[in-house]
Amino acid sequence: MCSVYVDGVRVTKFEKSGSDLKSLLVEAGRKALATSKYPEPQAIFIGAMNPEEFTGSGNIATLTADALGLLGIPSIRVETASSSGAAVFSVAYTAVASGIFKNVLVIAGEKMTHLPIAKATRILAEVIEIQEREAGASMPALAAMITQAYMRRHKISHEGMEKVLSTIATKNHFNGSLNPLAQFQKRITLEDYKKSKFVAEPLRLYDCSPITDGAAALILTREKTDIRVVGIGQGTDTLGLRQRDSLTSFMATRIAAKQAYEMAGIGPKDINFAEVHDAFTSFEIINSEDLGFFEEGMGWEAVEDGVTHIDGQFPINPSGGLKSRGHPVGATGLAQVVESVWQMRGEVDPKRQVGKVDRALTHSIGGLGNNNFVIILEKNNDNIKPAQRKSFYTLPIQIPRSADRDDAGIDGKEGILETFTVLHVPPEGFPSPLILGFVQIDGKRRVLARAMFLGKYRLGERVKLERDGNSYFFRKVTFLEKVKYYLRQLVRSEKGFKKSPNSWLK
Amino acid sequence: MCSVYVDGVRVTKFEKSGSDLKSLLVEAGRKALATSKYPEPQAIFIGAMNPEEFTGSGNIATLTADALGLLGIPSIRVETASSSGAAVFSVAYTAVASGIFKNVLVIAGEKMTHLPIAKATRILAEVIEIQEREAGASMPALAAMITQAYMRRHKISHEGMEKVLSTIATKNHFNGSLNPLAQFQKRITLEDYKKSKFVAEPLRLYDCSPITDGAAALILTREKTDIRVVGIGQGTDTLGLRQRDSLTSFMATRIAAKQAYEMAGIGPKDINFAEVHDAFTSFEIINSEDLGFFEEGMGWEAVEDGVTHIDGQFPINPSGGLKSRGHPVGATGLAQVVESVWQMRGEVDPKRQVGKVDRALTHSIGGLGNNNFVIILEKNNDNIKPAQRKSFYTLPIQIPRSADRDDAGIDGKEGILETFTVLHVPPEGFPSPLILGFVQIDGKRRVLARAMFLGKYRLGERVKLERDGNSYFFRKVTFLEKVKYYLRQLVRSEKGFKKSPNSWLK
């Protein structure tokens, strides 16, 4: 297998742009080629999530090759939802590693801001599993429920979580203020954060990455440059959150990280800084744990301690992250690599420079954490002890999964409200606010349901499920149902039955 | 570079299916794995053209991995419009050739028939260059104009062309009648053909491939099997037809074929049969010339002589082709490979078996001939003299292209009606019938325009262009304009000016 190196790199300004998608891709591609020793690529690889619906035109691979004046050469588009920018890097990597191409141009981008927000949100929601989508789930709603599940699991109060999330938001906005290509260059204060509206509780507007236009590009080559690609990993997970074992960790990230570390022959401690997928502020915490930078349940404390700040021990998202640099969905995974290369080459504003970087890691999430990538780059100099690399991807870690995935017999069951959110910007056709929650039944099955009534719900409380057509609704259990439940439990324990390990009585 | 072999293969029945896209992909994938010695793939590659718009759901790579129960492993989607099935084969090939993966599962599919035809047609038309699309071009309209250009260039009469096209249609329907997995298993007669309605003159309904649901799958592996992938080539061309040098040949096919033959170290004469992209019957002729099976301008005679029939010297599309097997756009490029493997293994109905096959070629077109692939497979046995293979793709052939691509100063110009069609099923918002033509001006620039008036037009006649907003219209030149033109030509030739080589007076 050939070694693969990164040559010229570039991102466009991330912003609400007047240019169309083709022009953004061409701008990034041309500028990357202009800084490269290999300006005549043998193939083009394009990453984009959904140009057809965002722009009304398809055939983006040919369109871009044609517009770049690189007519005739192969051009292929790659897609894995919001990690398409990392996926196209991975595909281009194998094309060079195979020895088939010497130099290839990799471009990724998306054009989104010209659409009404409701339409853009609808298009983005097409990656959500169909039953959860039909129950009213949007990306922020699912992210909010993951955030609440994290709070419940690690016993973090609302005030405590607000402090942590606001710290991430202000940190990333601060970093973005030092990045002239970031969408937002405005620092925000704790007060700004607290004033921003709830999108899906506990997530506010300042917890969510924006809708953005932009593109990134780079040249991958078999010729030795100063930066080598040493690790790539990819993992997938169930589309539906209700079928996952954990709501507080992304298995797909863990698989991808394991592969990338093993391929590079290193561990999390060997990385100097990371660009991670903070589509929502709380994801930055979960990612930092899944990637092995902090132990499970410790990521939020690291944020509080300032470890992930630009001048901390382990900077995360010096670019501003998705939160502040912006999130043109198809572009993001590749823009992270460009930021890493610039940091490694010392080509960013000294105020944003995280110090000397020998190894950088990027992490990109596709969909709601179901198609994730980890990429590791290394400075190609003699001072770095070459790691014990493996030639091949290792097989993924053993996947635990519930065999029982059907919804039979859920109607009328009682269960635990494992996590929920009050969604203030629901999808079209749903009332606002919309309360959505994952209800766990039988200690293993989980279903996404709507609250039958508005009101205050408590994480972990007991609720009853009712079906209406294809949708499930939940309501608080009545006093009588509570009494019945306690009596049943009593009888069971008298009989020596083992309690369900996930029971709220535990 | 590792050698790459094909193991288990499968296509679903191509038809108007009651299954959704996920189920079709899973069916093809499961059945391919069931016939494979390597049922535990390390990665999945999915080809699909536009699942987001055809089905309303995205994230198809994860969705398929999840539904297959192959959770955790990498899954990536690849797209190049209607050649996505070949593109995903090519990407999976490099992933195995690189040594990164040992065995991968490749699946390609599309689900289209559940949509109203007008909507499916609109989605398909998104691959057309924007100005040509706005002028009213549909895929059949552009194909019809290519057909007329071919007739004009090779001096084929309408009657002659009708005979050739009907021969291809009846041949492919005959082949499809022998293929239990084909969409149409009904043989058609010359009379049926002549009775079928014009879609875009001279193309009738029986000249156009149908709208279809279906999926194909196969396993690529580094382990030696009976069939080796020996050549892959890909070429691109301008999105717009008006910027191409030739309307009677696809440069993208020629580039792809050159690469594939050179990689395999063989030529067209070493191929036993081919599956080519007959989205329109006339394309089968053009493809057979671009692939080097027949000389330019001789492909139509080969059809007349029966050379390409199932029992001819060089069978083309024994599966029934896109015409009769059906054309689920994303699946087609991979289904061609499956047919080739079945033919090479002697696993088709003896009536459809083209004889002993040592080498087969497949050819897939993306968009209107702008992102094309050629794949060559070889029987892996000792009787075949190994060819002098090249390890690497060669650079594409030198691309001739006009530097002048803008439309400045076209308004009011006179030009030649290079080719035209009467479109009987125009896109929404256009009147029926709609006459569209490519008008060539200054001997090199070409513009797609609408006829100002209905009526009879002649290939090669002189017309005048007028602009209205972003659209161009053409009309016959008046008697006075004709006189003026002749006088100008006379003065020029008196002065010894060289006549434009493309002038209709030549």
Tab-separated table of N, CA and C in Angstrom, chain A residues 254-349:
chain	number	residue	atom	x	y	z
A	254	ARG	N	-16.594	5.463	18.160
A	254	ARG	CA	-15.647	4.576	18.847
A	254	ARG	C	-15.020	3.570	17.881
A	255	ILE	N	-15.834	3.041	16.979
A	255	ILE	CA	-15.306	2.107	15.976
A	255	ILE	C	-14.298	2.826	15.079
A	256	ALA	N	-14.693	4.006	14.598
A	256	ALA	CA	-13.829	4.772	13.692
A	256	ALA	C	-12.518	5.124	14.374
A	257	ALA	N	-12.597	5.536	15.641
A	257	ALA	CA	-11.395	5.937	16.369
A	257	ALA	C	-10.466	4.745	16.574
A	258	LYS	N	-11.048	3.615	16.938
A	258	LYS	CA	-10.243	2.410	17.166
A	258	LYS	C	-9.467	2.048	15.898
A	259	GLN	N	-10.185	2.066	14.758
A	259	GLN	CA	-9.542	1.747	13.477
A	259	GLN	C	-8.421	2.730	13.171
A	260	ALA	N	-8.713	4.012	13.326
A	260	ALA	CA	-7.732	5.046	12.958
A	260	ALA	C	-6.496	4.969	13.853
A	261	TYR	N	-6.715	4.795	15.155
A	261	TYR	CA	-5.566	4.684	16.073
A	261	TYR	C	-4.736	3.449	15.747
A	262	GLU	N	-5.394	2.328	15.517
A	262	GLU	CA	-4.652	1.085	15.245
A	262	GLU	C	-3.888	1.197	13.939
A	263	MET	N	-4.525	1.806	12.932
A	263	MET	CA	-3.852	1.983	11.647
A	263	MET	C	-2.615	2.872	11.818
A	264	ALA	N	-2.735	3.908	12.647
A	264	ALA	CA	-1.627	4.839	12.855
A	264	ALA	C	-0.627	4.310	13.870
A	265	GLY	N	-1.019	3.279	14.608
A	265	GLY	CA	-0.126	2.726	15.619
A	265	GLY	C	0.081	3.649	16.806
A	266	ILE	N	-0.895	4.476	17.088
A	266	ILE	CA	-0.790	5.415	18.207
A	266	ILE	C	-2.083	5.404	19.017
A	267	GLY	N	-2.126	6.227	20.046
A	267	GLY	CA	-3.334	6.356	20.863
A	267	GLY	C	-3.713	7.810	21.027
A	268	PRO	N	-4.807	8.057	21.729
A	268	PRO	CA	-5.305	9.434	21.899
A	268	PRO	C	-4.249	10.371	22.491
A	269	LYS	N	-3.357	9.833	23.342
A	269	LYS	CA	-2.353	10.672	24.009
A	269	LYS	C	-1.331	11.235	23.027
A	270	ASP	N	-1.235	10.619	21.848
A	270	ASP	CA	-0.234	11.071	20.874
A	270	ASP	C	-0.743	12.206	19.991
A	271	ILE	N	-2.001	12.592	20.193
A	271	ILE	CA	-2.608	13.647	19.368
A	271	ILE	C	-2.405	15.005	20.053
A	272	ASN	N	-2.065	16.035	19.284
A	272	ASN	CA	-1.838	17.354	19.861
A	272	ASN	C	-3.101	18.214	19.968
A	273	PHE	N	-4.000	18.046	19.003
A	273	PHE	CA	-5.269	18.784	19.086
A	273	PHE	C	-6.254	18.121	18.128
A	274	ALA	N	-7.525	18.476	18.249
A	274	ALA	CA	-8.532	17.833	17.400
A	274	ALA	C	-9.584	18.823	16.930
A	275	GLU	N	-10.084	18.548	15.737
A	275	GLU	CA	-11.284	19.207	15.223
A	275	GLU	C	-12.394	18.169	15.295
A	276	VAL	N	-13.417	18.415	16.103
A	276	VAL	CA	-14.489	17.430	16.258
A	276	VAL	C	-15.832	18.023	15.861
A	277	HIS	N	-16.775	17.122	15.621
A	277	HIS	CA	-18.064	17.496	15.028
A	277	HIS	C	-19.021	18.057	16.093
A	278	ASP	N	-18.939	19.360	16.354
A	278	ASP	CA	-19.810	20.003	17.349
A	278	ASP	C	-21.050	20.592	16.670
A	279	ALA	N	-21.788	19.746	15.946
A	279	ALA	CA	-23.041	20.216	15.348
A	279	ALA	C	-23.927	20.790	16.445
A	280	PHE	N	-23.797	20.210	17.639
A	280	PHE	CA	-24.436	20.739	18.852
A	280	PHE	C	-23.361	20.747	19.928
A	281	THR	N	-23.372	21.774	20.785
A	281	THR	CA	-22.281	21.917	21.764
A	281	THR	C	-22.068	20.649	22.577
A	282	SER	N	-23.179	19.989	22.965
A	282	SER	CA	-23.041	18.805	23.818
A	282	SER	C	-22.306	17.676	23.098
A	283	PHE	N	-22.386	17.665	21.748
A	283	PHE	CA	-21.673	16.624	21.001
A	283	PHE	C	-20.156	16.762	21.189
A	284	GLU	N	-19.680	17.983	21.391
A	284	GLU	CA	-18.232	18.158	21.571
A	284	GLU	C	-17.756	17.398	22.798
A	285	ILE	N	-18.591	17.377	23.842
A	285	ILE	CA	-18.240	16.631	25.062
A	285	ILE	C	-18.243	15.127	24.777
A	286	ILE	N	-19.345	14.664	24.199
A	286	ILE	CA	-19.477	13.229	23.935
A	286	ILE	C	-18.367	12.748	22.996
A	287	ASN	N	-18.086	13.534	21.959
A	287	ASN	CA	-17.016	13.165	21.019
A	287	ASN	C	-15.668	13.054	21.734
A	288	SER	N	-15.387	14.004	22.623
A	288	SER	CA	-14.070	14.020	23.284
A	288	SER	C	-13.896	12.773	24.152
A	289	GLU	N	-15.022	12.209	24.597
A	289	GLU	CA	-14.941	10.953	25.354
A	289	GLU	C	-14.826	9.752	24.407
A	290	ASP	N	-15.645	9.755	23.348
A	290	ASP	CA	-15.615	8.635	22.389
A	290	ASP	C	-14.247	8.510	21.716
A	291	LEU	N	-13.565	9.648	21.545
A	291	LEU	CA	-12.270	9.630	20.869
A	291	LEU	C	-11.137	9.289	21.837
A	292	GLY	N	-11.483	9.123	23.110
A	292	GLY	CA	-10.485	8.690	24.092
A	292	GLY	C	-9.658	9.814	24.679
A	293	PHE	N	-10.029	11.070	24.433
A	293	PHE	CA	-9.265	12.185	25.010
A	293	PHE	C	-9.551	12.301	26.509
A	294	PHE	N	-10.775	11.996	26.891
A	294	PHE	CA	-11.165	12.011	28.299
A	294	PHE	C	-11.976	10.751	28.576
A	295	GLU	N	-11.976	10.353	29.842
A	295	GLU	CA	-12.753	9.166	30.185
A	295	GLU	C	-14.245	9.458	30.108
A	296	GLU	N	-15.000	8.399	29.964
A	296	GLU	CA	-16.442	8.552	29.889
A	296	GLU	C	-16.965	9.296	31.109
A	297	GLY	N	-17.762	10.327	30.848
A	297	GLY	CA	-18.332	11.087	31.956
A	297	GLY	C	-17.416	12.184	32.476
A	298	MET	N	-16.225	12.310	31.880
A	298	MET	CA	-15.279	13.319	32.345
A	298	MET	C	-15.125	14.471	31.351
A	299	GLY	N	-15.686	14.301	30.157
A	299	GLY	CA	-15.523	15.320	29.109
A	299	GLY	C	-16.052	16.678	29.528
A	300	TRP	N	-17.176	16.690	30.237
A	300	TRP	CA	-17.754	17.980	30.628
A	300	TRP	C	-16.915	18.692	31.675
A	301	GLU	N	-16.235	17.904	32.511
A	301	GLU	CA	-15.366	18.536	33.522
A	301	GLU	C	-14.137	19.155	32.860
A	302	ALA	N	-13.645	18.483	31.808
A	302	ALA	CA	-12.491	19.009	31.073
A	302	ALA	C	-12.821	20.375	30.476
A	303	VAL	N	-14.069	20.508	29.993
A	303	VAL	CA	-14.492	21.796	29.448
A	303	VAL	C	-14.461	22.856	30.544
A	304	GLU	N	-15.027	22.516	31.682
A	304	GLU	CA	-15.061	23.461	32.809
A	304	GLU	C	-13.657	23.881	33.230
A	305	ASP	N	-12.710	22.931	33.154
A	305	ASP	CA	-11.339	23.215	33.577
A	305	ASP	C	-10.541	23.955	32.514
A	306	GLY	N	-11.138	24.224	31.367
A	306	GLY	CA	-10.441	25.004	30.325
A	306	GLY	C	-9.432	24.190	29.531
A	307	VAL	N	-9.462	22.862	29.679
A	307	VAL	CA	-8.484	22.003	29.000
A	307	VAL	C	-8.592	22.129	27.476
A	308	THR	N	-9.835	22.312	26.964
A	308	THR	CA	-10.041	22.281	25.511
A	308	THR	C	-9.965	23.668	24.875
A	309	HIS	N	-9.653	24.690	25.684
A	309	HIS	CA	-9.486	26.027	25.121
A	309	HIS	C	-8.247	26.075	24.229
A	310	ILE	N	-8.194	27.115	23.433
A	310	ILE	CA	-7.121	27.228	22.442
A	310	ILE	C	-5.739	27.202	23.116
A	311	ASP	N	-5.667	27.702	24.355
A	311	ASP	CA	-4.381	27.686	25.073
A	311	ASP	C	-4.375	26.626	26.170
A	312	GLY	N	-5.354	25.724	26.125
A	312	GLY	CA	-5.401	24.665	27.127
A	312	GLY	C	-4.467	23.512	26.765
A	313	GLN	N	-4.510	22.444	27.590
A	313	GLN	CA	-3.601	21.310	27.352
A	313	GLN	C	-3.978	20.555	26.082
A	314	PHE	N	-5.289	20.524	25.779
A	314	PHE	CA	-5.724	19.788	24.597
A	314	PHE	C	-6.819	20.574	23.869
A	315	PRO	N	-6.387	21.477	22.976
A	315	PRO	CA	-7.364	22.343	22.283
A	315	PRO	C	-8.296	21.531	21.384
A	316	ILE	N	-9.572	21.888	21.439
A	316	ILE	CA	-10.554	21.278	20.533
A	316	ILE	C	-11.224	22.385	19.718
A	317	ASN	N	-11.291	22.173	18.434
A	317	ASN	CA	-11.926	23.107	17.498
A	317	ASN	C	-11.340	24.518	17.507
A	318	PRO	N	-10.025	24.638	17.330
A	318	PRO	CA	-9.433	25.980	17.234
A	318	PRO	C	-9.976	26.788	16.048
A	319	SER	N	-10.541	26.101	15.067
A	319	SER	CA	-11.110	26.788	13.899
A	319	SER	C	-12.379	27.552	14.254
A	320	GLY	N	-12.968	27.218	15.402
A	320	GLY	CA	-14.289	27.730	15.743
A	320	GLY	C	-15.327	26.612	15.701
A	321	GLY	N	-14.923	25.489	15.095
A	321	GLY	CA	-15.830	24.338	15.037
A	321	GLY	C	-17.028	24.604	14.155
A	322	LEU	N	-17.915	23.622	14.106
A	322	LEU	CA	-19.129	23.784	13.293
A	322	LEU	C	-19.955	24.952	13.819
A	323	LYS	N	-19.876	25.139	15.156
A	323	LYS	CA	-20.654	26.168	15.834
A	323	LYS	C	-20.364	27.568	15.296
A	324	SER	N	-19.100	27.885	15.111
A	324	SER	CA	-18.745	29.266	14.783
A	324	SER	C	-18.147	29.395	13.376
A	325	ARG	N	-17.369	28.373	12.949
A	325	ARG	CA	-16.871	28.411	11.571
A	325	ARG	C	-18.028	28.217	10.601
A	326	GLY	N	-19.036	27.491	11.071
A	326	GLY	CA	-20.193	27.221	10.211
A	326	GLY	C	-20.203	25.771	9.775
A	327	HIS	N	-21.338	25.331	9.215
A	327	HIS	CA	-21.515	23.904	8.918
A	327	HIS	C	-22.220	23.693	7.571
A	328	PRO	N	-21.488	23.966	6.464
A	328	PRO	CA	-22.032	23.565	5.152
A	328	PRO	C	-21.878	22.052	5.108
A	329	VAL	N	-22.956	21.320	5.326
A	329	VAL	CA	-22.874	19.921	5.742
A	329	VAL	C	-21.860	19.062	4.986
A	330	GLY	N	-21.884	19.141	3.644
A	330	GLY	CA	-20.957	18.312	2.878
A	330	GLY	C	-19.510	18.728	3.023
A	331	ALA	N	-19.258	19.996	3.328
A	331	ALA	CA	-17.893	20.536	3.355
A	331	ALA	C	-17.166	20.255	4.657
A	332	THR	N	-17.927	20.161	5.758
A	332	THR	CA	-17.330	20.211	7.091
A	332	THR	C	-16.203	19.196	7.328
A	333	GLY	N	-16.428	17.942	6.982
A	333	GLY	CA	-15.430	16.914	7.252
A	333	GLY	C	-14.092	17.195	6.584
A	334	LEU	N	-14.126	17.849	5.424
A	334	LEU	CA	-12.882	18.173	4.730
A	334	LEU	C	-12.294	19.485	5.252
A	335	ALA	N	-13.142	20.418	5.641
A	335	ALA	CA	-12.663	21.687	6.208
A	335	ALA	C	-11.879	21.433	7.490
A	336	GLN	N	-12.295	20.429	8.260
A	336	GLN	CA	-11.565	20.066	9.478
A	336	GLN	C	-10.139	19.634	9.150
A	337	VAL	N	-9.989	18.881	8.053
A	337	VAL	CA	-8.659	18.427	7.650
A	337	VAL	C	-7.812	19.621	7.220
A	338	VAL	N	-8.427	20.564	6.506
A	338	VAL	CA	-7.698	21.753	6.068
A	338	VAL	C	-7.199	22.551	7.276
A	339	GLU	N	-8.070	22.746	8.276
A	339	GLU	CA	-7.647	23.452	9.488
A	339	GLU	C	-6.460	22.733	10.145
A	340	SER	N	-6.534	21.400	10.180
A	340	SER	CA	-5.452	20.634	10.803
A	340	SER	C	-4.137	20.832	10.061
A	341	VAL	N	-4.221	20.822	8.726
A	341	VAL	CA	-3.008	21.002	7.921
A	341	VAL	C	-2.438	22.393	8.163
A	342	TRP	N	-3.306	23.393	8.175
A	342	TRP	CA	-2.829	24.763	8.419
A	342	TRP	C	-2.172	24.879	9.799
A	343	GLN	N	-2.770	24.252	10.810
A	343	GLN	CA	-2.187	24.286	12.153
A	343	GLN	C	-0.823	23.588	12.158
A	344	MET	N	-0.738	22.451	11.457
A	344	MET	CA	0.515	21.696	11.436
A	344	MET	C	1.609	22.456	10.695
A	345	ARG	N	1.187	23.244	9.711
A	345	ARG	CA	2.165	24.019	8.945
A	345	ARG	C	2.418	25.390	9.573
A	346	GLY	N	1.726	25.683	10.657
A	346	GLY	CA	1.874	26.994	11.299
A	346	GLY	C	1.385	28.119	10.423
A	347	GLU	N	0.336	27.861	9.661
A	347	GLU	CA	-0.129	28.868	8.707
A	347	GLU	C	-1.377	29.614	9.167
A	348	VAL	N	-1.772	29.422	10.430
A	348	VAL	CA	-2.928	30.188	10.914
A	348	VAL	C	-2.429	31.405	11.683
A	349	ASP	N	-3.318	32.347	11.924
A	349	ASP	CA	-3.044	33.507	12.759
A	349	ASP	C	-2.401	33.031	14.057
